[in-house]
PDB file of N, CA and C in Angstrom:
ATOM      1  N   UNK N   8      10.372  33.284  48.100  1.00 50.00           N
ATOM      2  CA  UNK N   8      11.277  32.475  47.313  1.00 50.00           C
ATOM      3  C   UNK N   8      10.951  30.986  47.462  1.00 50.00           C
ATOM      4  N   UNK N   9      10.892  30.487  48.546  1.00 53.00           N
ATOM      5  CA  UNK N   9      10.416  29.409  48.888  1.00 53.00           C
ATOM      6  C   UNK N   9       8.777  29.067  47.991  1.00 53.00           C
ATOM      7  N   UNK N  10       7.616  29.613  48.475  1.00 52.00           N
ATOM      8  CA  UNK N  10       6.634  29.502  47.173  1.00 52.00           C
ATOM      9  C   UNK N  10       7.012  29.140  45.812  1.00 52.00           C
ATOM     10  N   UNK N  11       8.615  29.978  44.915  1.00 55.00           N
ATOM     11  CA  UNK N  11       8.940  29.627  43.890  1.00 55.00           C
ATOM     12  C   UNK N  11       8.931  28.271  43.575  1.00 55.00           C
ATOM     13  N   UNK N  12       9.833  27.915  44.256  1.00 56.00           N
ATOM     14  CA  UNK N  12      11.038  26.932  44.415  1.00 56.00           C
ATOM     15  C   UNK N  12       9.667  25.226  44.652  1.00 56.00           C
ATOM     16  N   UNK N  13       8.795  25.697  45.213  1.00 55.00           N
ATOM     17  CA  UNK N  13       8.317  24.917  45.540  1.00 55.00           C
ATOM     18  C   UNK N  13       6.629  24.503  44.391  1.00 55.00           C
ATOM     19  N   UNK N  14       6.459  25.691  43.580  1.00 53.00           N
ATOM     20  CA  UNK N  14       5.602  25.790  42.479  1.00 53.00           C
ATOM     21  C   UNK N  14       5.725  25.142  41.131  1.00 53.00           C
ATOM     22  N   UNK N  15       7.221  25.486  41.065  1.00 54.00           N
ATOM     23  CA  UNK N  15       7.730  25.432  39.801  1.00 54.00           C
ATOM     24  C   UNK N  15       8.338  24.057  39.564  1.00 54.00           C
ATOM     25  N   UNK N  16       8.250  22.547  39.479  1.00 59.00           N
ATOM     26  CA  UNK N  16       8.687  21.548  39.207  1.00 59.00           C
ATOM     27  C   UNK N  16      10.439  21.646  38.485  1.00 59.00           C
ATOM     28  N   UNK N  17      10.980  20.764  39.221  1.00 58.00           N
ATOM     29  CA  UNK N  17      12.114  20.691  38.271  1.00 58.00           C
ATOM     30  C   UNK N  17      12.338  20.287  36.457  1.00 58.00           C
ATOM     31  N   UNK N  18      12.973  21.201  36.165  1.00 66.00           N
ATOM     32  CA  UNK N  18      12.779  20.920  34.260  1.00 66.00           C
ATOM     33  C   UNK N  18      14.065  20.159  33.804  1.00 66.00           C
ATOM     34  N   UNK N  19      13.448  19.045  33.712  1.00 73.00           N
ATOM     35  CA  UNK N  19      14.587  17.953  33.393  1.00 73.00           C
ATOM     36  C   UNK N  19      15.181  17.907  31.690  1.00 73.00           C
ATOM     37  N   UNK N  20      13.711  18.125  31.348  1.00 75.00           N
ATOM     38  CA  UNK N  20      14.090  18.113  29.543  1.00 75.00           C
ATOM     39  C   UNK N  20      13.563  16.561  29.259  1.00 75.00           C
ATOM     40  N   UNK N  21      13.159  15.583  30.338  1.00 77.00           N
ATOM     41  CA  UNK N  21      12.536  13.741  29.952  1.00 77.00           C
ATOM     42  C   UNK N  21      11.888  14.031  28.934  1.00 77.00           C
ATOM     43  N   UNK N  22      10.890  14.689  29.505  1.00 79.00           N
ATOM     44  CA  UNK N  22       9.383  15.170  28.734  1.00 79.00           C
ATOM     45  C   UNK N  22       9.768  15.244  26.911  1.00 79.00           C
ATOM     46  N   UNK N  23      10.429  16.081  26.710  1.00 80.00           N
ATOM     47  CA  UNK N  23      10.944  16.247  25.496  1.00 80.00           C
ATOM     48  C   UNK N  23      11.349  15.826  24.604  1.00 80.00           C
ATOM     49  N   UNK N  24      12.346  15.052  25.540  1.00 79.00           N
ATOM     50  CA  UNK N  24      13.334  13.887  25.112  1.00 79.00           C
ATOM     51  C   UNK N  24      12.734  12.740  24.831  1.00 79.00           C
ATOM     52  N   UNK N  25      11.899  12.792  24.959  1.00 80.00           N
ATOM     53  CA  UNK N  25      10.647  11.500  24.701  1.00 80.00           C
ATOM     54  C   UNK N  25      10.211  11.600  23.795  1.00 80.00           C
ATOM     55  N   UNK N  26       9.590  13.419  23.562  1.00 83.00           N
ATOM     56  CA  UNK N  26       8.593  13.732  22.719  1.00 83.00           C
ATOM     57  C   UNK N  26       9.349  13.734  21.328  1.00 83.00           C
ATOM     58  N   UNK N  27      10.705  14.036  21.468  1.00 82.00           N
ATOM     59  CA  UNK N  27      11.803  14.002  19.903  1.00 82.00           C
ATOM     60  C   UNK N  27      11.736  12.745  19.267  1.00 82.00           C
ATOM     61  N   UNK N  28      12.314  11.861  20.383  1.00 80.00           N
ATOM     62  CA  UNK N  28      12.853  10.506  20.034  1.00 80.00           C
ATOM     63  C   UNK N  28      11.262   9.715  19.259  1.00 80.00           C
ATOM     64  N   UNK N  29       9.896   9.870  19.555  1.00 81.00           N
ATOM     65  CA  UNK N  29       8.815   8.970  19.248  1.00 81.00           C
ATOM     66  C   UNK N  29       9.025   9.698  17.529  1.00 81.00           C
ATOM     67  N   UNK N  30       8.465  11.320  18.077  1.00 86.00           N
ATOM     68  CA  UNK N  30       8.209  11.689  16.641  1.00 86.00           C
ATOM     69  C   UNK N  30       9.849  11.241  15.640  1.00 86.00           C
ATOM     70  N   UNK N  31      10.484  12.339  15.781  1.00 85.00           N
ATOM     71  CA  UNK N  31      11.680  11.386  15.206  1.00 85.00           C
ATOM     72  C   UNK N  31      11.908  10.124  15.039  1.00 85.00           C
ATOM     73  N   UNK N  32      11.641   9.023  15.238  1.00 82.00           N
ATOM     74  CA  UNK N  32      11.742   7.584  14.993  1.00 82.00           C
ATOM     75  C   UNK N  32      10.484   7.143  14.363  1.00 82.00           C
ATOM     76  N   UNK N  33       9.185   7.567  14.606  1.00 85.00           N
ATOM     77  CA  UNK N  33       8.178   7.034  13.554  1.00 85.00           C
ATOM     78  C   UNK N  33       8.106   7.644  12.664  1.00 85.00           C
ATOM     79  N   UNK N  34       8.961   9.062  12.536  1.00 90.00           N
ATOM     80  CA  UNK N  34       9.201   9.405  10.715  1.00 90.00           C
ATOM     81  C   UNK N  34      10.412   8.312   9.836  1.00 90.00           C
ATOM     82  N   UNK N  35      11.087   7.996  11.231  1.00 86.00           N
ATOM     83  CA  UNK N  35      12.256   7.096  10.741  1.00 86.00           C
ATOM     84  C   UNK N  35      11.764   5.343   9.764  1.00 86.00           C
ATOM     85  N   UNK N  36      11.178   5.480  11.036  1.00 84.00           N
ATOM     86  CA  UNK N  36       9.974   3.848  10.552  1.00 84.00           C
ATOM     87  C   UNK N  36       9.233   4.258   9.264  1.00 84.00           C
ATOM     88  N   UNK N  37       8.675   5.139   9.044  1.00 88.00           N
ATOM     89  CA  UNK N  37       7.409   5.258   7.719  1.00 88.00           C
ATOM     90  C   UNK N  37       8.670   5.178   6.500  1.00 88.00           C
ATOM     91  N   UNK N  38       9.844   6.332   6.926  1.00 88.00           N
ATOM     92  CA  UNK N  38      10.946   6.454   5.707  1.00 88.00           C
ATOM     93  C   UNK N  38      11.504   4.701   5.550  1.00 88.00           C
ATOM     94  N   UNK N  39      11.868   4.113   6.444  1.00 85.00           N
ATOM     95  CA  UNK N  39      12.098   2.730   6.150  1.00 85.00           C
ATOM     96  C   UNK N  39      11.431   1.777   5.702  1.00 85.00           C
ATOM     97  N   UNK N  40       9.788   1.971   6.437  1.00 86.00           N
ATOM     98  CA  UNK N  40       8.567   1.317   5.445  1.00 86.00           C
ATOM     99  C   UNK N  40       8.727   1.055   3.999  1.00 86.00           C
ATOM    100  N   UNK N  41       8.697   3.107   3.586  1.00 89.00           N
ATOM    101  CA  UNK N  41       9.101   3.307   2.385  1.00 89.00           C
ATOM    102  C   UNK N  41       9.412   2.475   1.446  1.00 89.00           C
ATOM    103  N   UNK N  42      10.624   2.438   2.225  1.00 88.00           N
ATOM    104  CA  UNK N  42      12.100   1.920   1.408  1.00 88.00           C
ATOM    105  C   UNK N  42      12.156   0.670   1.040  1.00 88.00           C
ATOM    106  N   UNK N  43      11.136  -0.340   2.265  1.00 87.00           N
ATOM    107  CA  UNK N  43      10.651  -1.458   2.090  1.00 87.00           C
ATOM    108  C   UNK N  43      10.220  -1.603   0.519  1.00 87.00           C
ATOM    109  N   UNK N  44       9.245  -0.758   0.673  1.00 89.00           N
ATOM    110  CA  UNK N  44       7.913  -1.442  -0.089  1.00 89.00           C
ATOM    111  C   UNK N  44       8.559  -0.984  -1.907  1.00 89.00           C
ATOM    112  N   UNK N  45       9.598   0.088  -1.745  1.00 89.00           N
ATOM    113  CA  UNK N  45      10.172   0.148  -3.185  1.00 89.00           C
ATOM    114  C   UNK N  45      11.376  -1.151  -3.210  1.00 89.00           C
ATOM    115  N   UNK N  46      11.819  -1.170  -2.228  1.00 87.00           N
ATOM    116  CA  UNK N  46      12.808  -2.721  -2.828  1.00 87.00           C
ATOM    117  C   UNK N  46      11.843  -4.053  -3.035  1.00 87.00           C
ATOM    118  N   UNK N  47      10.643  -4.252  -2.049  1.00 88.00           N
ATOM    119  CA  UNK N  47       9.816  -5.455  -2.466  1.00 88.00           C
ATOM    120  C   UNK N  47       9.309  -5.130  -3.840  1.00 88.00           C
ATOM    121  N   UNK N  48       9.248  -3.859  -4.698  1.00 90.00           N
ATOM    122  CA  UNK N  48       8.828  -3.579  -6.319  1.00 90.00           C
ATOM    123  C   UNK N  48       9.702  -3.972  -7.172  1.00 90.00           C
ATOM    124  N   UNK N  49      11.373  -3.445  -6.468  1.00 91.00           N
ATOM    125  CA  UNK N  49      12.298  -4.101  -7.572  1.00 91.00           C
ATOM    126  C   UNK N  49      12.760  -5.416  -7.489  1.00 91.00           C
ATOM    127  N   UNK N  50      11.754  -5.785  -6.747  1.00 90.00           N
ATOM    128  CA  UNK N  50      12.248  -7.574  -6.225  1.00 90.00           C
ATOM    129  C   UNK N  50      14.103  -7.104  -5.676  1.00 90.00           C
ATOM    130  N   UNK N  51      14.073  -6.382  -4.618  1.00 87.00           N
ATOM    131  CA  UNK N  51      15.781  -6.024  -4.259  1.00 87.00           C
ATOM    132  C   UNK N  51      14.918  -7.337  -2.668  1.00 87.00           C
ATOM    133  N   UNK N  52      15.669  -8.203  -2.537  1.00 89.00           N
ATOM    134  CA  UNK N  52      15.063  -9.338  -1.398  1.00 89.00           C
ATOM    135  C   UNK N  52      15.896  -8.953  -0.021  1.00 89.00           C
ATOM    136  N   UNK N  53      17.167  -8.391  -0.564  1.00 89.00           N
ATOM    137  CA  UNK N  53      18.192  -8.255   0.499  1.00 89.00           C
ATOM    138  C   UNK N  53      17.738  -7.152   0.840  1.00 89.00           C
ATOM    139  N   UNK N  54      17.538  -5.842   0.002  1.00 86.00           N
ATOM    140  CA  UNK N  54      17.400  -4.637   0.886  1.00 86.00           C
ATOM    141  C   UNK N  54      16.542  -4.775   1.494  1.00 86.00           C
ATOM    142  N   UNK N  55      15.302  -5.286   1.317  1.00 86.00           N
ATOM    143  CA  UNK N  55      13.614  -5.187   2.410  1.00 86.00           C
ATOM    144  C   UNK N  55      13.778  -5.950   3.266  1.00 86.00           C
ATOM    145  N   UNK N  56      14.897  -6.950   3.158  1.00 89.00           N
ATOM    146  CA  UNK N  56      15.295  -7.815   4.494  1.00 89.00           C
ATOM    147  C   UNK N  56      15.632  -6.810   5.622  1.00 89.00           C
ATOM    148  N   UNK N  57      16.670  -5.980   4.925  1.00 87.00           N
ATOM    149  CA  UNK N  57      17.710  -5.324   5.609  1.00 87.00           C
ATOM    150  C   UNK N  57      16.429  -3.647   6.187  1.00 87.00           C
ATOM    151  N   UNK N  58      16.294  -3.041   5.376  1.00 84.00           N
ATOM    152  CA  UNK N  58      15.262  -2.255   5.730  1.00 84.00           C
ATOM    153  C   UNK N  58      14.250  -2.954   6.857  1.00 84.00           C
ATOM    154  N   UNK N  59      13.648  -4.359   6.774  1.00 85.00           N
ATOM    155  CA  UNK N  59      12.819  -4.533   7.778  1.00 85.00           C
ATOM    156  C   UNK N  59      13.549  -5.065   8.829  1.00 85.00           C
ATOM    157  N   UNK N  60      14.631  -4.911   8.861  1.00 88.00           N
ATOM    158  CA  UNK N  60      15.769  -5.155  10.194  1.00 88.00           C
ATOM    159  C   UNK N  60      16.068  -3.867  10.521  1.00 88.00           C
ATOM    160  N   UNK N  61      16.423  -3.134  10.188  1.00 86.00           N
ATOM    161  CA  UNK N  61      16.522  -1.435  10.915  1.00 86.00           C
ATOM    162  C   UNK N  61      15.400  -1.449  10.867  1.00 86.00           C
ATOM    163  N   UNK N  62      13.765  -1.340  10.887  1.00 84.00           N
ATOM    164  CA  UNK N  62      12.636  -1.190  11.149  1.00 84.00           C
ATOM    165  C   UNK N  62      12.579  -1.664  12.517  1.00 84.00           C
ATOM    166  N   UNK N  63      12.540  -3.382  12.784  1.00 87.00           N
ATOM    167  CA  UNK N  63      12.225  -3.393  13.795  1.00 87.00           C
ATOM    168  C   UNK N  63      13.826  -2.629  15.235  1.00 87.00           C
ATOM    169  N   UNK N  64      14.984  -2.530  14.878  1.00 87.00           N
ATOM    170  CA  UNK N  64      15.912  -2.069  16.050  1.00 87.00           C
ATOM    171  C   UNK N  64      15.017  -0.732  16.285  1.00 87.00           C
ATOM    172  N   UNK N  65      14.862   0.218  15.112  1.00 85.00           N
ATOM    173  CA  UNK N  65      14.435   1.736  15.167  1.00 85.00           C
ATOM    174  C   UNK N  65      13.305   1.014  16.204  1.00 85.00           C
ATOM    175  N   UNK N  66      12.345   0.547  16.108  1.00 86.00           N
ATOM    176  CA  UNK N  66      10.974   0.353  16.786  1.00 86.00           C
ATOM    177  C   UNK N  66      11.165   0.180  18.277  1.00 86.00           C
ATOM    178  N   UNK N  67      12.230  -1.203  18.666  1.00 87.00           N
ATOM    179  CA  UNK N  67      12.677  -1.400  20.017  1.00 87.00           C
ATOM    180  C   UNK N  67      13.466   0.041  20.505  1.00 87.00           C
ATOM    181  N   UNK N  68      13.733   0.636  19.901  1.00 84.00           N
ATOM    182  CA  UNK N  68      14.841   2.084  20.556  1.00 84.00           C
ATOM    183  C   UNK N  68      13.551   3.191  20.690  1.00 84.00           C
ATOM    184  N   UNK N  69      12.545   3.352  19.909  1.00 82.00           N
ATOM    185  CA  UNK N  69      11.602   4.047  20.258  1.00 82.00           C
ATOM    186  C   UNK N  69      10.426   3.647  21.295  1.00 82.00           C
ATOM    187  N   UNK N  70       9.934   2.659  21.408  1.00 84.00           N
ATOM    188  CA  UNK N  70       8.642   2.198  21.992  1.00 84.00           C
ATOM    189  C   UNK N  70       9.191   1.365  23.067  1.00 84.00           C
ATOM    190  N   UNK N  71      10.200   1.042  23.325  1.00 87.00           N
ATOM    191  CA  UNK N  71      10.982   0.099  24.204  1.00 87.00           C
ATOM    192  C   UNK N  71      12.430   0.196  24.542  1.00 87.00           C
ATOM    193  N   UNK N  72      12.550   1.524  24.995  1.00 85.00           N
ATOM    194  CA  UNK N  72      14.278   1.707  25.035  1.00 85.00           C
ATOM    195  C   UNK N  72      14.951   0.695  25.818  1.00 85.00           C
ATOM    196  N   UNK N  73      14.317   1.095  27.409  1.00 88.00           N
ATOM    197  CA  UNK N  73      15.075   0.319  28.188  1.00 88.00           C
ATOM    198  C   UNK N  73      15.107  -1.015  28.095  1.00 88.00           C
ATOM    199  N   UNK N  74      14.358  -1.350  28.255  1.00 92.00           N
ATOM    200  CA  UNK N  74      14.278  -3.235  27.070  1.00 92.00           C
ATOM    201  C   UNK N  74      15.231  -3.784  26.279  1.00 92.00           C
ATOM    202  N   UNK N  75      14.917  -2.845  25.285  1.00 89.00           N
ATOM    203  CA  UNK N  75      16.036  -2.777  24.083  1.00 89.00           C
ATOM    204  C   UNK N  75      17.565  -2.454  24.177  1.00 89.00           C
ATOM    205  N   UNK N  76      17.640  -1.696  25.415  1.00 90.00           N
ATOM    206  CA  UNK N  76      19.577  -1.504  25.667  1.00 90.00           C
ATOM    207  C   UNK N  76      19.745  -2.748  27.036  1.00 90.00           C
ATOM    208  N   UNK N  77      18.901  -3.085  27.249  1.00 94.00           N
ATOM    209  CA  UNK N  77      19.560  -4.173  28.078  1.00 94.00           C
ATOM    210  C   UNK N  77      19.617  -4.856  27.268  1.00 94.00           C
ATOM    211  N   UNK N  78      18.578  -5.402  26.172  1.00 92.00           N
ATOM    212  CA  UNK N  78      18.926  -6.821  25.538  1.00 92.00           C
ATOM    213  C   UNK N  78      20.660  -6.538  24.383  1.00 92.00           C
ATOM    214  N   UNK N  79      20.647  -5.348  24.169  1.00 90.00           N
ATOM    215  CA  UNK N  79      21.759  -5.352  23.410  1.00 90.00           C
ATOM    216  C   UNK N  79      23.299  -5.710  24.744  1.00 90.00           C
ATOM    217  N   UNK N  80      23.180  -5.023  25.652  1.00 93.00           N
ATOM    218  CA  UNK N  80      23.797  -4.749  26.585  1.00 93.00           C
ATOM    219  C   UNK N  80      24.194  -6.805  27.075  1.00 93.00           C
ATOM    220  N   UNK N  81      23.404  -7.666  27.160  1.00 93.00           N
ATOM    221  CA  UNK N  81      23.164  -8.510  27.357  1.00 93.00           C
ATOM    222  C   UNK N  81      23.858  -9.775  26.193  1.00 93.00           C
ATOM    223  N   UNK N  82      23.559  -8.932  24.553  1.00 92.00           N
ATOM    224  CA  UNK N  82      24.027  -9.518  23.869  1.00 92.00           C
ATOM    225  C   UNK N  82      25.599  -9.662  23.646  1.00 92.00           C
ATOM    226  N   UNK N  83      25.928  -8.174  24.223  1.00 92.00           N
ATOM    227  CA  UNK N  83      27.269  -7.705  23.737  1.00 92.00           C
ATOM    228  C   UNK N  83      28.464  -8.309  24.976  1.00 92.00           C
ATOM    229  N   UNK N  84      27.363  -8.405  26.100  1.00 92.00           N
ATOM    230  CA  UNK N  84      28.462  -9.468  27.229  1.00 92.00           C
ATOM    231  C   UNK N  84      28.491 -10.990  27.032  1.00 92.00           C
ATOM    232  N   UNK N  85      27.766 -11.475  26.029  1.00 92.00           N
ATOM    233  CA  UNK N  85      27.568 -13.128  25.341  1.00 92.00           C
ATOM    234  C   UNK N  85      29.011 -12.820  24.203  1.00 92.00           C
ATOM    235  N   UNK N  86      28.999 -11.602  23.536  1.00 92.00           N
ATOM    236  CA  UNK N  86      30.021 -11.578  22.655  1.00 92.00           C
ATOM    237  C   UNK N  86      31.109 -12.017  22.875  1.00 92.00           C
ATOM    238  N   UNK N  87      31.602 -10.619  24.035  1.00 90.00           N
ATOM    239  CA  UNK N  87      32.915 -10.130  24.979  1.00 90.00           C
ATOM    240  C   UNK N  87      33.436 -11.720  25.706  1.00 90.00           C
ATOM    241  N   UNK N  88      32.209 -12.263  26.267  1.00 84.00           N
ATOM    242  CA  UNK N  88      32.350 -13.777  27.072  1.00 84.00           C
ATOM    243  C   UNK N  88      32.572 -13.145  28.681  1.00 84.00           C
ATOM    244  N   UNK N  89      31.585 -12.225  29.086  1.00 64.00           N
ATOM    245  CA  UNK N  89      32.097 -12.095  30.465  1.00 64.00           C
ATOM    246  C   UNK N  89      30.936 -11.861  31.571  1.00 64.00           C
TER     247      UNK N  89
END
């Protein structure tokens, strides 16, 4: 039993949870690209603003989580004032 216990690594689910969040978020990014590049056609100025603003948050939450929740975390105690 011991051999088991000692073979078999603990299964956290990180691994995974990693592997969802990249793929899931750079389909998210290409769909927002997208979305970009049809509002820069209809001359829409606000949406490709706004699309390339959820582009880059999606990007910091995928490629830079922890980064990215402190700086929000950071922003939101500048809000609060504390």
């Amino acid at each position: 039993m011991e051999l088991i216990t000692w073979a078999a690594p603990v299964v956290t689910g990180e691994g995974l949870k990693r592997w969802v969040l990249v793929v899931a978020g750079n389909l998210f990014i290409a769909v927002l690209a997208g979305r970009m590049v049809g509002s820069f056609t209809k001359k829409d100025w606000g949406g490709m603003i706004t699309m390339c603003a959820a582009a880059v948050l999606v990007v910091g939450f995928v490629w830079f989580p922890d980064a990215t929740v402190e700086l929000l975390k950071g922003i939101w105690q500048k809000v609060i004032g504390s």
